[in-house]
Amino acid sequence: MGRSAVMAPVPSKLYSDDVSLLVVLLDTNPFFWSTASLPFSKFLSHVLAFLNSILLINQLNQVVVIATGCNSCNFIFDSSSVPANPNLENGRMPALCSNLLQKLEEFVTGDEKLSKEVLAAGIGSSLLSGSLSMALCYIQRVFRTGPLHPQPRILCLQGSPDGPEQYVAVMNAIFSAQRSMVPIDSCVIGAQHSAFLQQASYITGGVYLKPQQLDGLFQYLSTVFATDLHSRRFLQLPKPAGVDFRASCFCHKNTIDMGYICSVCLSIFCKHHKKCSTCGSVFGQAQSDGNSATDRKRKTPET
Amino acid sequence: EDEDEGNGLDAWERAYADERSWESLQEDESGLLRPIDNKTIYHAQYRRRIRTTARIQKGLIRYLYIVVDLSRAASEMDFKPSRMAVVAKHIEAFIREFFDQNPLSQIGLVTIKDGLAQCLTDLGGSPDSHVKALMGKLECSGDSSLQNALDLVHGYLNQIPSYGHREVLILYSALSTCDPGDIMETIQECKKSKIRCSVIGLSAEIFICRHLCQETGGSYSVALDESHFKELLLEHAPPPPAIAEFAIANLIKMGFPQRAAEGVISICSCHKEAKVGGGYTCPRCKARVCELPTECRICGLTLVSSPHLARSYHHLFPIPPFDEVSLSLNNPHQRSSRACFGCQESLLIPGNKPTLCVACPKCKQHFCLDCDIYIHESLHNCPGCESFR
């Protein structure tokens, strides 16, 4: 990515409350796209048309695209940066498409090269926690530019299944987005619902949608996800239905509605145990300081 | 003389009287003036903060009593408009931040007035009830009694479950304490009951507060001005390092209710009125509750949702502090990392001067100072580590 241009100061009357910064997290996981019902090229044409429409709605709108790969994540496109080839005619429109596609191709090739020979059990998922974290860092930079800035939001275009190993990282990102008041919208193009994204959209006040007909994807994107945050108050957008907040037990990964929580580390178990498998605390006795660096005598013997 | 600063001065004059703007200039090596570089100062403060809190077991289930001093010293106006008003305003922000970081913990409020301590609200997990109760009772008079407050809190905290961490935070405006008995005995009782007492003073350092905090393992600080007070108060929001023998580890039975279907009519157990849709159903007794986390009023089961537990997981899996790195253009190995990995801001400043940035010890990616602070204080994920398998 080249250096971003400094955002030129704009007279205050042009910064109305419907200026948006849209950060799009694009799932490029080849394991998902090789079996998806919608081909990747058709998907891209829907998305590019949608991104163009965002930039047309308001000349101050900004679009940033981050690719979520299966081995890496990276920034693909930033509409506020100086285009590589300023000699193209017709302003930004053709430059947007060719720029984005070129960077995307470089990213996908690089991502595939990083694939290790032996595939771990958790493969099949993309690095959603990585691209969410990068998006939030970028949005914090926009907040730092001062009181005049566009309203940021994140749109996840996700098809890969959730990776349970990313649970803590994804939840951390969700809570940070909630505190910064950045909504996370989700458009799920895979076969199954995503519990992570349902929770993300519910907690941050975004919109969650799993479109029924993927060949009309552009219609869904432009009617549900194109509007700025201010206008959402007047629109009827899809409401969250049946968000599952039950927990999974650490021992079997089953969903449970009643369980036992270790008071030291908050691990969840479905049955009573004598000892916590995560932190080693023995229940019912004052635990010894096994985790700290200081050398302390154990107060109670382990039975 | 200083008390009159607000009267008869225009706003621009007040800025000079209050803020001493000449103090925010520094001299560089050649004697020329330059403004203070705030960014490196904030970063240095943040580095001091994280150094003290790495990798120590934390007490996640906390029962905290906030003791508000409403003696006549609280009506002093060195904090504008009065100490009491400033304290109340920041307590509200603190309570919200506390429940945000410790969703399974509970707060209770105690006031000291006319030499007596009174319980304003019982231990509970709902921020609004505490804030409302406090705002309705903001009058100050009489003496302050530290011993009465400690005795009261000690009695209440003895009744909580053994796995919880017991804490008291005293916001003390007075310079003295009028006690009915021997306060040293009370302090020893608190120490025996493993109550961690901390004090934030608004006037000056007092020996008895220092002694109390030292004996019980709490922290004592005195606020210099309003913003310093806010900073000191918010330092108590994240869980303190836990002293392992203080709380007994236990398995707590909890329920994870499902959201009730839309359109279902039921009587909610908290407000005792019929409600349509929304709400949650207790998995044990099927009673309807309005919000989480809470305790089911019918069967007593603690009800939480998995995000409430997840809010505390970053305390258990902290990311390591980043190492300070000086980027110079001459180093060929550092050519590729010209931009911060998180926010893509350029790490170079014009003039080819070496700039200060940080790098993650695990993934070796470079980040700018602002991202370093954001990552460690709010996000709790390293974007570099999360973006590579």
XYZ file of C-alpha atoms in Angstrom:
692
model
C 0.000 0.000 0.000
C 1.322 3.440 -0.841
C 1.373 6.257 1.619
C -2.061 7.735 2.210
C -2.588 11.336 1.201
C -3.261 13.728 4.040
C -7.015 14.319 4.141
C -7.504 17.878 2.965
C -9.317 20.094 5.474
C -12.942 20.560 4.455
C -15.123 23.531 5.354
C -17.409 22.459 8.178
C -20.667 22.900 6.339
C -19.728 20.121 3.929
C -19.295 17.564 6.744
C -22.907 16.699 7.362
C -23.856 13.775 9.508
C -24.401 11.376 6.637
C -20.763 11.070 5.578
C -19.559 7.481 6.012
C -16.321 5.597 6.236
C -17.088 2.034 5.206
C -14.469 -0.625 6.002
C -15.265 -3.805 4.062
C -13.780 -7.121 5.217
C -13.701 -9.367 2.170
C -13.448 -13.128 2.717
C -11.016 -14.529 0.133
C -10.568 -17.983 1.665
C -9.981 -20.318 -1.313
C -11.264 -23.338 0.655
C -14.646 -21.653 0.835
C -14.755 -20.151 -2.655
C -13.867 -23.427 -4.360
C -17.189 -24.894 -3.174
C -19.389 -21.788 -3.049
C -22.587 -21.596 -5.073
C -21.727 -18.096 -6.312
C -18.454 -17.874 -8.302
C -15.838 -15.507 -6.877
C -15.739 -13.388 -10.042
C -19.501 -12.785 -9.982
C -19.270 -11.999 -6.281
C -16.588 -9.398 -6.990
C -18.669 -7.703 -9.664
C -21.541 -7.282 -7.177
C -19.178 -5.929 -4.537
C -17.376 -3.515 -6.880
C -20.665 -2.089 -8.114
C -21.715 -1.653 -4.479
C -18.445 0.109 -3.533
C -18.792 2.453 -6.497
C -22.315 3.299 -5.415
C -21.123 4.168 -1.903
C -18.596 6.612 -3.347
C -21.272 8.122 -5.566
C -23.830 8.701 -2.810
C -21.631 11.340 -1.219
C -18.353 12.683 -2.560
C -16.888 12.709 0.957
C -17.623 9.030 1.599
C -14.585 6.841 2.065
C -14.212 3.137 1.398
C -11.442 0.876 2.714
C -11.205 -2.816 1.801
C -9.334 -5.405 3.877
C -8.962 -8.955 2.580
C -9.551 -11.785 5.055
C -7.476 -14.697 3.834
C -6.968 -18.119 5.352
C -3.306 -17.463 6.256
C -3.029 -13.673 6.302
C -4.946 -10.396 6.128
C -4.039 -7.146 4.442
C -5.334 -3.773 3.261
C -6.397 -3.960 -0.390
C -7.878 -0.577 -1.146
C -8.266 2.886 0.387
C -10.333 5.427 -1.519
C -8.620 8.355 0.179
C -5.140 7.507 -1.069
C -3.621 8.963 -4.208
C -4.238 6.577 -7.152
C -1.125 4.917 -8.527
C -1.705 6.116 -12.082
C -3.030 9.680 -12.094
C -3.185 9.759 -15.892
C -6.349 7.688 -16.156
C -9.338 9.503 -17.556
C -12.772 9.816 -15.924
C -11.494 10.419 -12.416
C -11.517 7.540 -9.955
C -14.019 5.138 -11.427
C -11.825 2.920 -13.594
C -8.842 3.424 -11.271
C -10.869 2.026 -8.367
C -11.634 -1.237 -10.086
C -8.244 -1.902 -11.607
C -6.390 -0.835 -8.463
C -8.478 -3.009 -6.194
C -8.401 -6.043 -8.449
C -4.674 -5.846 -8.901
C -4.000 -5.631 -5.180
C -6.513 -8.412 -4.543
C -4.800 -10.718 -6.983
C -1.416 -10.018 -5.369
C -2.926 -10.748 -1.976
C -4.571 -14.040 -2.960
C -1.400 -15.323 -4.593
C 0.639 -14.381 -1.551
C -1.937 -15.902 0.811
C -1.942 -19.219 -0.995
C 1.850 -19.398 -0.893
C 1.679 -19.219 2.903
C -0.383 -22.418 3.117
C 1.479 -25.028 5.061
C 1.602 -28.623 3.853
C -0.090 -30.146 6.874
C -3.572 -28.705 7.390
C -4.574 -28.349 11.028
C -8.033 -29.328 12.208
C -9.193 -25.728 12.422
C -8.650 -25.022 8.746
C -11.540 -24.030 6.579
C -11.974 -20.798 8.515
C -10.561 -17.415 7.553
C -8.743 -14.993 9.855
C -11.718 -12.829 10.765
C -10.162 -11.726 14.051
C -7.138 -10.362 12.166
C -9.052 -8.248 9.684
C -11.421 -6.993 12.410
C -8.431 -5.890 14.488
C -6.830 -4.101 11.554
C -10.118 -2.399 10.683
C -10.501 -1.133 14.249
C -6.938 0.222 14.358
C -7.559 2.104 11.100
C -10.821 3.515 12.459
C -9.014 4.731 15.588
C -6.646 6.618 13.313
C -9.617 8.306 11.655
C -10.952 9.304 15.095
C -7.582 10.882 15.880
C -7.792 13.269 12.924
C -10.021 15.558 14.926
C -13.692 16.409 15.420
C -14.502 16.437 11.687
C -14.440 12.893 10.462
C -16.792 10.537 8.622
C -18.931 8.093 10.625
C -17.144 4.752 10.510
C -18.751 1.325 10.245
C -17.522 -2.149 9.333
C -19.139 -4.518 6.820
C -18.106 -8.191 6.955
C -18.650 -10.164 3.764
C -18.020 -13.583 5.184
C -18.518 -17.062 3.784
C -16.076 -19.239 5.717
C -17.318 -20.941 8.895
C -16.392 -19.567 12.326
C -13.083 -20.767 13.722
C -13.612 -21.612 17.415
C -9.920 -20.902 18.123
C -10.623 -17.239 17.301
C -13.468 -16.868 19.823
C -11.616 -14.768 22.407
C -9.975 -12.525 19.797
C -13.251 -11.933 17.940
C -15.064 -11.118 21.201
C -12.284 -8.676 22.177
C -12.697 -6.925 18.829
C -16.482 -6.815 19.238
C -16.276 -5.227 22.681
C -13.733 -2.679 21.472
C -16.012 -1.801 18.545
C -18.913 -1.445 20.950
C -16.965 0.965 23.147
C -15.903 3.057 20.152
C -19.501 2.947 18.863
C -18.567 1.382 15.543
C -21.359 -0.886 14.222
C -20.368 -4.169 12.629
C -22.689 -5.167 9.774
C -22.605 -8.753 8.539
C -23.567 -10.197 5.187
C -23.127 -13.963 5.339
C -22.685 -15.603 1.945
C -21.778 -19.070 3.184
C -24.120 -21.987 3.644
C -24.477 -21.707 7.436
C -25.169 -18.869 9.837
C -22.230 -17.381 11.691
C -22.693 -17.236 15.453
C -19.713 -14.856 15.774
C -21.183 -12.357 13.339
C -24.660 -12.628 14.839
C -23.210 -11.678 18.215
C -21.050 -8.962 16.628
C -23.975 -7.269 14.929
C -26.225 -7.618 17.957
C -23.732 -6.239 20.468
C -22.509 -3.345 18.304
C -25.896 -2.385 16.868
C -25.174 -3.420 13.290
C -27.281 -5.351 10.796
C -26.956 -9.119 10.233
C -28.225 -10.639 7.007
C -27.905 -13.986 5.282
C -29.252 -13.316 1.749
C -31.577 -15.944 0.342
C -30.620 -15.512 -3.304
C -26.942 -14.858 -3.861
C -27.270 -13.936 -7.528
C -29.109 -10.826 -6.386
C -26.359 -9.910 -3.916
C -26.022 -6.347 -5.215
C -29.689 -5.703 -4.433
C -29.239 -6.816 -0.833
C -26.047 -4.778 -0.441
C -27.480 -1.577 -1.835
C -30.786 -1.706 0.048
C -29.601 -2.930 3.426
C -25.941 -1.998 3.814
C -25.514 1.180 1.793
C -27.242 3.614 4.115
C -25.295 5.810 6.505
C -25.787 5.476 10.256
C -27.858 8.617 10.620
C -30.444 7.524 8.068
C -30.837 4.093 9.629
C -33.145 5.574 12.208
C -35.823 6.049 9.563
C -35.438 2.746 7.776
C -36.823 -0.725 8.434
C -33.731 -2.912 8.375
C -33.590 -6.672 9.121
C -33.972 -7.211 12.857
C -31.936 -9.757 14.817
C -33.891 -12.955 15.303
C -32.822 -15.650 17.729
C -29.276 -14.653 18.667
C -27.896 -17.572 20.640
C -26.047 -16.371 23.733
C -25.635 -19.744 25.333
C -22.112 -20.810 26.167
C -20.124 -23.880 25.192
C -18.495 -25.953 27.899
C -14.707 -26.059 27.726
C -14.609 -29.845 28.195
C -16.827 -31.050 25.324
C -17.644 -27.877 23.367
C -21.346 -28.679 23.781
C -23.804 -25.825 24.037
C -25.219 -25.739 27.532
C -27.820 -23.616 29.227
C -26.669 -24.299 32.790
C -23.106 -24.891 33.842
C -20.382 -24.368 36.404
C -17.969 -21.445 36.235
C -14.518 -21.447 37.818
C -14.399 -18.355 40.010
C -10.728 -17.751 39.228
C -10.539 -17.951 35.459
C -14.229 -18.056 34.426
C -13.869 -21.305 32.485
C -17.182 -23.013 31.808
C -17.787 -26.672 32.678
C -20.878 -28.793 32.290
C -20.179 -31.058 35.279
C -18.738 -30.584 38.736
C -14.969 -31.086 38.888
C -12.470 -31.102 41.751
C -9.928 -29.024 39.871
C -10.081 -26.467 37.078
C -8.366 -27.756 33.932
C -7.569 -24.230 32.695
C -5.993 -22.527 35.696
C -5.273 -25.472 37.978
C -7.199 -24.055 40.931
C -8.380 -26.626 43.418
C -11.961 -25.925 44.329
C -12.983 -25.470 47.929
C -9.523 -24.540 49.146
C -7.491 -21.329 49.043
C -5.392 -21.873 45.958
C -1.610 -21.497 45.955
C 0.101 -19.003 43.700
C 1.167 -21.437 41.004
C 0.980 -18.867 38.196
C 3.041 -16.023 39.558
C 6.759 -15.637 39.271
C 7.369 -15.429 43.006
C 8.252 -18.594 44.812
C 5.620 -19.144 47.474
C 5.189 -22.100 49.750
C 1.919 -23.921 49.148
C -0.468 -23.199 51.990
C -2.617 -26.295 51.500
C -1.394 -29.629 50.225
C -2.885 -30.953 47.008
C -5.022 -34.033 47.634
C -6.065 35.030 46.425
C -6.359 31.922 44.274
C -10.026 31.448 45.146
C -10.945 34.632 43.364
C -9.638 33.479 40.023
C -13.084 32.922 38.585
C -14.429 36.343 39.437
C -14.054 39.408 37.272
C -11.788 37.725 34.708
C -12.598 37.106 31.077
C -12.309 33.583 29.740
C -8.991 34.256 28.058
C -7.608 35.673 31.267
C -8.827 32.699 33.234
C -6.848 30.397 30.981
C -3.647 32.119 32.062
C -4.654 32.258 35.702
C -5.668 28.595 35.886
C -3.575 26.783 33.364
C -0.177 28.431 33.316
C 0.222 27.899 29.625
C 3.882 28.895 29.790
C 4.556 25.588 31.507
C 3.703 23.659 28.365
C 6.777 24.909 26.530
C 10.122 23.228 26.603
C 13.587 24.134 25.434
C 15.443 21.837 23.095
C 19.215 21.332 22.935
C 19.954 24.642 21.225
C 17.797 26.698 23.577
C 14.929 27.194 21.133
C 11.373 26.866 22.356
C 9.200 24.006 21.219
C 5.860 22.743 22.498
C 5.722 19.588 24.556
C 5.292 16.485 22.471
C 2.132 15.100 24.016
C 2.243 11.883 22.114
C 5.448 10.624 23.660
C 4.256 11.719 27.099
C 1.032 9.728 26.839
C 2.995 6.811 25.545
C 5.459 6.989 28.431
C 2.576 7.103 30.918
C 0.962 4.126 29.265
C 4.207 2.146 29.350
C 4.505 2.786 33.060
C 0.943 1.524 33.531
C 1.364 -1.749 31.700
C 4.668 -2.576 33.295
C 2.967 -2.965 36.635
C 0.106 -5.146 35.495
C 1.636 -7.886 33.408
C 0.934 -11.559 34.002
C -0.474 -11.464 37.530
C -3.535 -13.417 38.507
C -6.480 -11.089 38.834
C -9.557 -11.188 41.035
C -12.358 -11.314 38.502
C -15.416 -11.629 40.718
C -15.338 -8.511 42.834
C -17.629 -7.162 45.521
C -16.763 -3.481 45.825
C -18.136 -0.900 48.239
C -17.644 2.742 47.306
C -17.569 4.994 50.382
C -18.400 8.605 49.594
C -17.351 11.226 52.129
C -20.224 13.705 52.513
C -18.841 15.581 55.498
C -18.570 19.355 55.429
C -15.144 19.065 53.806
C -16.920 17.848 50.671
C -18.494 21.229 50.140
C -15.088 22.858 49.550
C -14.861 24.538 46.195
C -11.310 23.837 45.194
C -12.804 21.348 42.753
C -15.395 23.250 40.777
C -18.343 23.477 41.514
C -17.709 21.540 44.747
C -15.815 18.403 45.721
C -19.052 16.529 46.221
C -20.374 17.343 42.757
C -17.129 16.383 41.047
C -16.974 13.104 42.976
C -20.565 12.239 42.110
C -20.068 12.965 38.432
C -17.020 10.762 38.175
C -18.516 7.986 40.274
C -21.235 7.643 37.656
C -18.667 7.215 34.895
C -16.671 4.846 37.090
C -19.679 2.629 37.835
C -20.440 2.209 34.144
C -16.821 1.466 33.335
C -16.616 -0.972 36.249
C -19.576 -3.051 35.078
C -18.239 -2.928 31.554
C -14.954 -4.491 32.641
C -16.297 -6.694 35.453
C -19.765 -7.857 34.403
C -19.992 -10.504 37.116
C -19.082 -8.160 39.968
C -21.262 -6.075 42.259
C -21.071 -2.576 43.720
C -22.612 -1.058 46.834
C -22.600 2.572 47.969
C -21.999 3.914 51.491
C -22.002 7.555 52.591
C -20.386 9.232 55.588
C -22.274 12.193 56.983
C -22.448 13.806 60.426
C -19.976 11.284 61.731
C -22.188 8.328 60.792
C -21.944 5.863 57.957
C -25.049 4.823 56.068
C -25.605 2.246 53.396
C -27.026 4.000 50.339
C -27.464 0.975 48.071
C -26.966 -2.732 48.630
C -24.557 -4.811 46.603
C -26.043 -5.129 43.156
C -25.179 -5.430 39.512
C -27.358 -2.765 37.948
C -25.580 0.553 37.334
C -28.700 2.714 37.052
C -30.026 2.031 40.548
C -26.718 3.034 42.143
C -26.380 6.207 40.110
C -29.942 7.274 40.784
C -29.589 6.717 44.525
C -26.377 8.723 44.681
C -27.675 11.689 42.722
C -30.645 11.973 45.037
C -28.589 12.228 48.198
C -25.997 14.899 47.520
C -25.920 16.966 50.713
C -22.941 17.281 53.000
C -22.570 18.220 56.637
C -20.817 17.276 59.821
C -17.700 15.278 60.487
C -16.276 12.307 58.735
C -15.703 8.993 60.481
C -13.476 6.454 58.807
C -13.987 3.832 61.499
C -17.768 3.835 61.239
C -17.540 3.410 57.471
C -15.091 0.538 57.785
C -17.187 -1.179 60.454
C -20.294 -0.964 58.295
C -18.590 -2.248 55.173
C -16.869 -5.006 57.112
C -20.216 -6.269 58.345
C -21.699 -6.381 54.859
C -18.678 -7.894 53.166
C -18.544 -10.774 55.624
C -21.773 -12.064 54.140
C -20.606 -12.503 50.563
C -19.635 -15.874 49.055
C -16.095 -17.029 49.717
C -15.006 -16.991 46.055
C -15.537 -13.259 45.727
C -12.856 -10.626 46.235
C -13.765 -8.012 48.838
C -12.849 -4.431 48.129
C -13.545 -0.973 49.476
C -12.829 2.280 47.696
C -12.994 5.355 49.921
C -13.253 8.793 48.313
C -12.071 10.964 51.190
C -12.399 14.765 51.243
C -11.811 15.446 54.925
C -8.470 15.960 56.627
C -9.397 14.155 59.826
C -11.595 11.429 61.194
C -13.750 11.386 64.343
C -13.998 7.819 65.554
C -15.885 6.247 68.471
C -13.221 3.645 69.213
C -9.813 2.403 68.225
C -9.520 2.595 64.469
C -6.374 0.457 64.515
C -8.452 -2.470 65.739
C -10.930 -1.939 62.929
C -8.104 -1.909 60.427
C -6.805 -5.200 61.795
C -10.300 -6.691 61.528
C -10.492 -5.653 57.893
C -7.094 -7.146 57.284
C -8.158 -10.400 58.901
C -11.302 -10.514 56.773
C -9.145 -10.017 53.674
C -10.829 -6.782 52.596
C -8.656 -4.728 50.260
C -9.151 -1.049 51.161
C -8.057 1.742 48.814
C -8.386 5.462 49.322
C -8.411 8.402 46.944
C -7.934 11.620 48.876
C -9.062 15.011 47.645
C -7.275 17.225 50.113
C -3.900 16.026 51.375
C -2.178 12.812 52.389
C -3.297 11.537 55.782
C -1.316 8.999 57.773
C -4.292 6.890 58.818
C -5.351 6.402 55.203
C -1.811 5.488 54.228
C -1.680 2.990 57.114
C -5.050 1.478 56.189
C -4.049 0.927 52.591
C -0.678 -0.495 53.465
C -2.120 -2.962 55.959
C -4.860 -4.225 53.677
C -2.892 -4.229 50.418
C -4.818 -1.428 48.728
C -3.585 1.681 46.971
C -3.598 5.243 48.278
C -3.427 8.297 46.090
C -4.290 11.978 46.396
C -5.859 13.826 43.490
C -4.231 17.049 42.343
C -7.096 18.269 40.183
C -10.272 17.043 38.539
C -8.694 15.263 35.605
C -6.150 13.596 37.884
C -9.019 12.458 40.129
C -10.797 10.933 37.162
C -7.643 9.118 36.145
C -7.046 7.768 39.662
C -10.642 6.649 39.978
C -10.662 4.813 36.660
C -7.492 2.975 37.667
C -9.685 0.974 40.031
C -11.957 -0.261 37.244
C -9.767 -3.105 35.941
C -9.390 -6.032 38.369
C -6.541 -5.589 40.849
C -3.872 -8.249 41.227
C -5.373 -11.013 43.295
C -3.679 -12.288 46.372
C -4.200 -15.994 45.917
C -5.135 -16.902 49.468
C -7.726 -14.165 49.738
C -10.480 -15.886 47.837
C -11.300 -19.554 47.766
C -11.668 -20.989 44.276
C -15.091 -22.438 43.695
C -17.340 -23.663 40.935
C -20.301 -21.331 40.646
C -23.465 -22.650 39.083
C -24.719 -20.267 36.409
C -27.439 -20.301 33.820
C -27.295 -19.090 30.201
C -30.833 -18.079 29.323
C -32.207 -18.027 25.811
C -33.914 -14.944 24.540
C -37.696 -15.394 24.752
C -39.537 -15.488 21.444
C -41.058 -12.285 20.111
C -44.750 -11.880 20.794
C -44.915 -14.149 23.828
C -46.709 -12.580 26.770
C -45.435 -13.345 30.253
C -45.123 -11.722 33.666
C -41.555 -10.640 34.341
C -40.160 -11.453 37.778
C -38.280 -8.172 38.258
C -41.058 -5.650 37.625
C -44.003 -7.925 38.375
C -45.939 -6.784 35.319
C -47.007 -8.428 32.069
C -44.626 -7.869 29.184
C -44.799 -8.820 25.522
C -41.832 -10.458 23.827
C -38.175 -9.738 24.611
C -36.590 -10.783 27.909
C -34.859 -14.010 28.885
C -36.072 -17.291 30.377
C -34.309 -18.793 33.394
C -33.265 -22.341 32.384
C -34.009 -23.762 35.843
C -37.361 -22.331 36.833
C -38.494 -20.760 33.529
C -39.173 -17.371 35.093
C -38.805 -14.368 32.799
C -36.139 -11.747 33.509
C -35.654 -8.469 31.687
C -31.917 -8.031 31.472
C -28.633 -9.815 32.065
C -26.580 -10.311 34.163
C -28.884 -10.813 37.075
C -29.920 -13.275 39.745
C -33.200 -15.075 39.135
C -35.594 -13.826 41.809
C -37.486 -17.101 41.945
C -34.756 -19.738 42.189
C -31.617 -17.644 42.877
C -29.590 -18.909 39.914
C -27.021 -16.424 38.569
C -27.971 -15.685 34.959
C -25.378 -14.430 32.474
C -24.785 -14.498 28.753
C -21.557 -15.794 27.233
C -20.393 -12.297 26.177
C -20.387 -11.302 29.847
C -17.841 -13.982 30.603
C -15.949 -13.212 27.412
C -15.470 -9.616 28.532
C -13.052 -10.856 31.201
C -11.128 -13.324 29.065
C -8.618 -10.707 27.946
C -7.408 -10.530 31.550
C -6.557 -14.223 31.314
C -4.882 -14.092 27.913
C -3.070 -10.747 27.886
C -0.892 -9.758 24.937
C 2.763 -9.077 25.732
C 3.945 -5.453 25.843
C 5.506 -4.334 22.571
C 9.202 -3.534 22.370
C 10.341 0.000 21.550
C 12.141 0.133 18.244
C 13.872 3.014 16.538
C 13.277 3.002 12.792
C 16.064 4.389 10.683
C 16.084 4.489 6.908
C 19.596 3.148 6.665
C 18.704 -0.277 7.998
C 17.916 -2.502 4.997
C 15.989 -5.028 7.087
C 13.467 -2.444 8.089
C 12.726 -1.240 4.559
C 9.511 -3.192 4.321
C 7.907 -1.843 7.459
C 7.429 1.798 6.554
C 3.833 1.893 7.728
C 2.123 0.914 10.959
C 0.637 -2.564 10.461
C -2.577 -1.638 12.243
C -3.591 1.750 10.903
C -1.324 2.066 7.833
C -0.036 5.439 8.986
C 3.464 6.181 7.803
C 6.095 5.594 10.481
C 8.591 7.961 8.913
C 8.731 11.658 9.568
C 10.070 13.961 6.885
C 13.751 14.726 7.140
C 14.883 11.099 7.445
C 15.041 11.307 11.214
C 14.746 8.033 13.123
C 11.305 7.716 14.611
C 10.120 5.856 17.662
C 7.738 2.994 17.071
C 7.027 -0.373 18.657
C 7.125 -3.980 17.492
C 5.331 -7.078 18.735
C 7.818 -9.584 20.151
C 5.851 -12.507 18.666
C 4.979 -11.486 15.111
C 7.610 -8.738 14.743
C 5.194 -6.333 13.035
C 5.719 -2.611 13.600
C 3.068 -0.353 15.087
C 2.823 3.366 15.781
C 2.621 4.647 19.358
C -1.100 5.427 19.170
C -1.937 1.916 17.968
C 0.245 0.519 20.759
C -1.876 2.310 23.354
C -5.161 1.346 21.651
C -4.160 -2.304 21.270
C -3.128 -2.764 24.879
C -5.820 -0.687 26.550
C -8.918 -1.383 24.487
C -8.555 -3.975 21.760
C -6.449 -6.638 23.603
C -5.589 -8.327 20.267
C -2.343 -7.903 18.362
C -3.438 -7.388 14.711
C -0.149 -8.895 13.541
C -0.515 -12.109 15.541
C -4.198 -12.452 14.580
C -3.500 -11.892 10.886
C -1.060 -14.741 10.459
C -1.782 -18.381 10.986
